[in-house]
PDB file of C-alpha atoms in Angstrom:
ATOM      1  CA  UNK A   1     -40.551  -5.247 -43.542  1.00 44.00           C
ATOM      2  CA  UNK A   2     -37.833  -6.257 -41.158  1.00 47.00           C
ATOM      3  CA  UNK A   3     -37.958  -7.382 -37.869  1.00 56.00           C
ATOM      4  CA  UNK A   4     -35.981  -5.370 -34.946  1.00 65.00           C
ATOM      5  CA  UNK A   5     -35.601  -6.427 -31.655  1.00 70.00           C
ATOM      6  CA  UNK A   6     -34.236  -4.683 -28.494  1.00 71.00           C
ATOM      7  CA  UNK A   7     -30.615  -4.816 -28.014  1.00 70.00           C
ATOM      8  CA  UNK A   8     -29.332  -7.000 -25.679  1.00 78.00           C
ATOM      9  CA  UNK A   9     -31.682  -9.898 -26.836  1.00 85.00           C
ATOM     10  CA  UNK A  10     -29.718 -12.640 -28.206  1.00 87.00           C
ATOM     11  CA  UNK A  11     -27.595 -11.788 -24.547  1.00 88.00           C
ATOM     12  CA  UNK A  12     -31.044 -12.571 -22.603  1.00 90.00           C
ATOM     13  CA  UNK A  13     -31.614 -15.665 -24.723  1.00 90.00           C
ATOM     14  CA  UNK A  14     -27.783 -16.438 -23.833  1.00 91.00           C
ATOM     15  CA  UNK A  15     -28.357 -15.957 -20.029  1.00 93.00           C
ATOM     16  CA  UNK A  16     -31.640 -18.076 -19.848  1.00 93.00           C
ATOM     17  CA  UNK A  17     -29.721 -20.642 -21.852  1.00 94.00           C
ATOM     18  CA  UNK A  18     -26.576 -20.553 -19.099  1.00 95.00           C
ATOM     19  CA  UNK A  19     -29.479 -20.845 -16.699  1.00 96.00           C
ATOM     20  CA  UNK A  20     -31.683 -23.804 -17.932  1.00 97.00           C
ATOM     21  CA  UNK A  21     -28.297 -25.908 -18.245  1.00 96.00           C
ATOM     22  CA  UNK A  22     -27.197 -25.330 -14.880  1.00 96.00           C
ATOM     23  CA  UNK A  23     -30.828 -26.282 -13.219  1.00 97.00           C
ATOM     24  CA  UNK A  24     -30.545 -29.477 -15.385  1.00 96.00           C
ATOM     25  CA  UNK A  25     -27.112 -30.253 -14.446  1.00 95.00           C
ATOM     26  CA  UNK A  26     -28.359 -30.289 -10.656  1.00 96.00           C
ATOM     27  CA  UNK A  27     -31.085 -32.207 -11.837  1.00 95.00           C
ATOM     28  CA  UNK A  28     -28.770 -34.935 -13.570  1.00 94.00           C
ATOM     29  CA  UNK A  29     -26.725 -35.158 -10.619  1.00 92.00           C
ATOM     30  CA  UNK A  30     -29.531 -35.620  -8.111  1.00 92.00           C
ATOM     31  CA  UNK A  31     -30.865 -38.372 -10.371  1.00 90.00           C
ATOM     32  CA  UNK A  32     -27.006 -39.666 -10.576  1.00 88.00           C
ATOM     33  CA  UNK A  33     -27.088 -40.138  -6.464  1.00 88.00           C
ATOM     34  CA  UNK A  34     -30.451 -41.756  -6.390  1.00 87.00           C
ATOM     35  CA  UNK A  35     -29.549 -44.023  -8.951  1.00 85.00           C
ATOM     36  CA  UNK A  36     -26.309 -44.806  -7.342  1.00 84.00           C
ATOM     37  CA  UNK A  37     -27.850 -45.132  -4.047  1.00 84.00           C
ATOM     38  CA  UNK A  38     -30.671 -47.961  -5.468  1.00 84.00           C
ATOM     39  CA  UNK A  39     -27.903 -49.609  -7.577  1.00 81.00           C
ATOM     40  CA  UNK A  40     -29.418 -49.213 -11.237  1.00 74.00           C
ATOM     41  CA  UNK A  41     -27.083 -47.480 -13.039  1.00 77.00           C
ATOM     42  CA  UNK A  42     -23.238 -48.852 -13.775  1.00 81.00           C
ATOM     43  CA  UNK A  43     -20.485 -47.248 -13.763  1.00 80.00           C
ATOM     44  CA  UNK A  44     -17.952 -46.993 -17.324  1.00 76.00           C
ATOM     45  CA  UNK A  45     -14.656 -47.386 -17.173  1.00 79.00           C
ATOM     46  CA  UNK A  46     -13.582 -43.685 -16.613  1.00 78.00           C
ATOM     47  CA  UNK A  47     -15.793 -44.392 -12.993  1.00 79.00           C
ATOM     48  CA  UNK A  48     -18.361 -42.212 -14.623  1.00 82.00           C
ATOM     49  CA  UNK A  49     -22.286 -43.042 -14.810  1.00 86.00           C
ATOM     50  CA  UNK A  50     -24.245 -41.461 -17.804  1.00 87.00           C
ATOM     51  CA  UNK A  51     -25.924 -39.289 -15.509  1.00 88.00           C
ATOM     52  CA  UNK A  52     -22.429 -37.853 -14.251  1.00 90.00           C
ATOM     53  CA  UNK A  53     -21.479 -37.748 -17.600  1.00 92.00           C
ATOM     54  CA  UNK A  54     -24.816 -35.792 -18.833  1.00 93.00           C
ATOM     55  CA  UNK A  55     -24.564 -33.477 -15.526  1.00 94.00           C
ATOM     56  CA  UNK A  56     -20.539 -32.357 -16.500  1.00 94.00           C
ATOM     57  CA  UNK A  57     -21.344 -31.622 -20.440  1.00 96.00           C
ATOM     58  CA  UNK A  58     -24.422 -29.391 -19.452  1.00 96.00           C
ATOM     59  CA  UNK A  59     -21.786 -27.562 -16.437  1.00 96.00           C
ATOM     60  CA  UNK A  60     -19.838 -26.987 -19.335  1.00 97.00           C
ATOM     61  CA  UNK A  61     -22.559 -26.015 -22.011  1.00 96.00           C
ATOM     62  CA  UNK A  62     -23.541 -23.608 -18.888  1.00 96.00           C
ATOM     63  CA  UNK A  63     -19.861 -22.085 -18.374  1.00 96.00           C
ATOM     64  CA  UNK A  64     -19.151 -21.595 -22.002  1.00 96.00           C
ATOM     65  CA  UNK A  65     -22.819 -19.757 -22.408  1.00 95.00           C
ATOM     66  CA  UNK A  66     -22.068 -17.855 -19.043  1.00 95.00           C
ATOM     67  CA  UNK A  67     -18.170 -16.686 -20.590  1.00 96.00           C
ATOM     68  CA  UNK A  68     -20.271 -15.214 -24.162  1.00 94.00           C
ATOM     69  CA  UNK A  69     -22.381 -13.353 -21.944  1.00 93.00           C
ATOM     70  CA  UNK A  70     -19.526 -12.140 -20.146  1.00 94.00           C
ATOM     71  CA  UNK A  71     -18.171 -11.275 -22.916  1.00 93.00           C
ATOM     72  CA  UNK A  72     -21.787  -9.606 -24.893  1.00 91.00           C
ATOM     73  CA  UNK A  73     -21.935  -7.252 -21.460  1.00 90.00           C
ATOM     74  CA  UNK A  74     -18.514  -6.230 -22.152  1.00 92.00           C
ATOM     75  CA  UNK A  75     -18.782  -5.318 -25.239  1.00 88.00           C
ATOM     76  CA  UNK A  76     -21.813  -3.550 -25.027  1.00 87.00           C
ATOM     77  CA  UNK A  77     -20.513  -1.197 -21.913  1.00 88.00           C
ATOM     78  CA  UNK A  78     -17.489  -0.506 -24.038  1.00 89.00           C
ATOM     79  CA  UNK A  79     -19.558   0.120 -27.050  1.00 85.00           C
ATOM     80  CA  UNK A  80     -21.326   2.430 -24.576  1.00 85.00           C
ATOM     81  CA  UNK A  81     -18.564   4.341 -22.593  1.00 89.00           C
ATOM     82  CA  UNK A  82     -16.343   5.128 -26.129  1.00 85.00           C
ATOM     83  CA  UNK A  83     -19.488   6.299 -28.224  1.00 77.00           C
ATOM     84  CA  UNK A  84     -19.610   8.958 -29.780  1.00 73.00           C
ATOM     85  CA  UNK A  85     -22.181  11.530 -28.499  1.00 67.00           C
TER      86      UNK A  85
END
């Protein structure tokens, strides 16, 4: 027997994904500020804490998930509007 799912469901999995990295990225950098404020974090070479670091890969994890649901929508409106009836 095999399994079916609605279309558009690896997009929703996408979107919540694009989601939970940008709430954590505001997360890291909130925890970045406190822990630059109290003075227990140091800062590498680049002038970048670990926090600041974490907080930039998960913007980015967040864009590049945001651009391939973009780019899912797209396709399925297209895939939509040229069908054949």
């Amino acid at each position: 027997m095999s399994s079916t799912r609605k279309p558009g469901y690896d997009t929703l999995v996408f979107f919540w994904c694009a989601i939970i990295c940008w709430v954590l990225g505001i997360a890291s950098s909130g925890a970045n500020a406190y822990f630059m404020q109290n003075g227990a974090i140091t800062i590498n070479s680049w002038g970048l804490t670990v926090a600041s670091m974490s907080a930039i890969g998960l913007f980015l994890l967040a864009g590049i998930f945001s651009i391939v649901v973009l780019h899912k929508i797209i396709a399925m409106l297209i895939y939509l509007v040229h069908r054949k009836p």
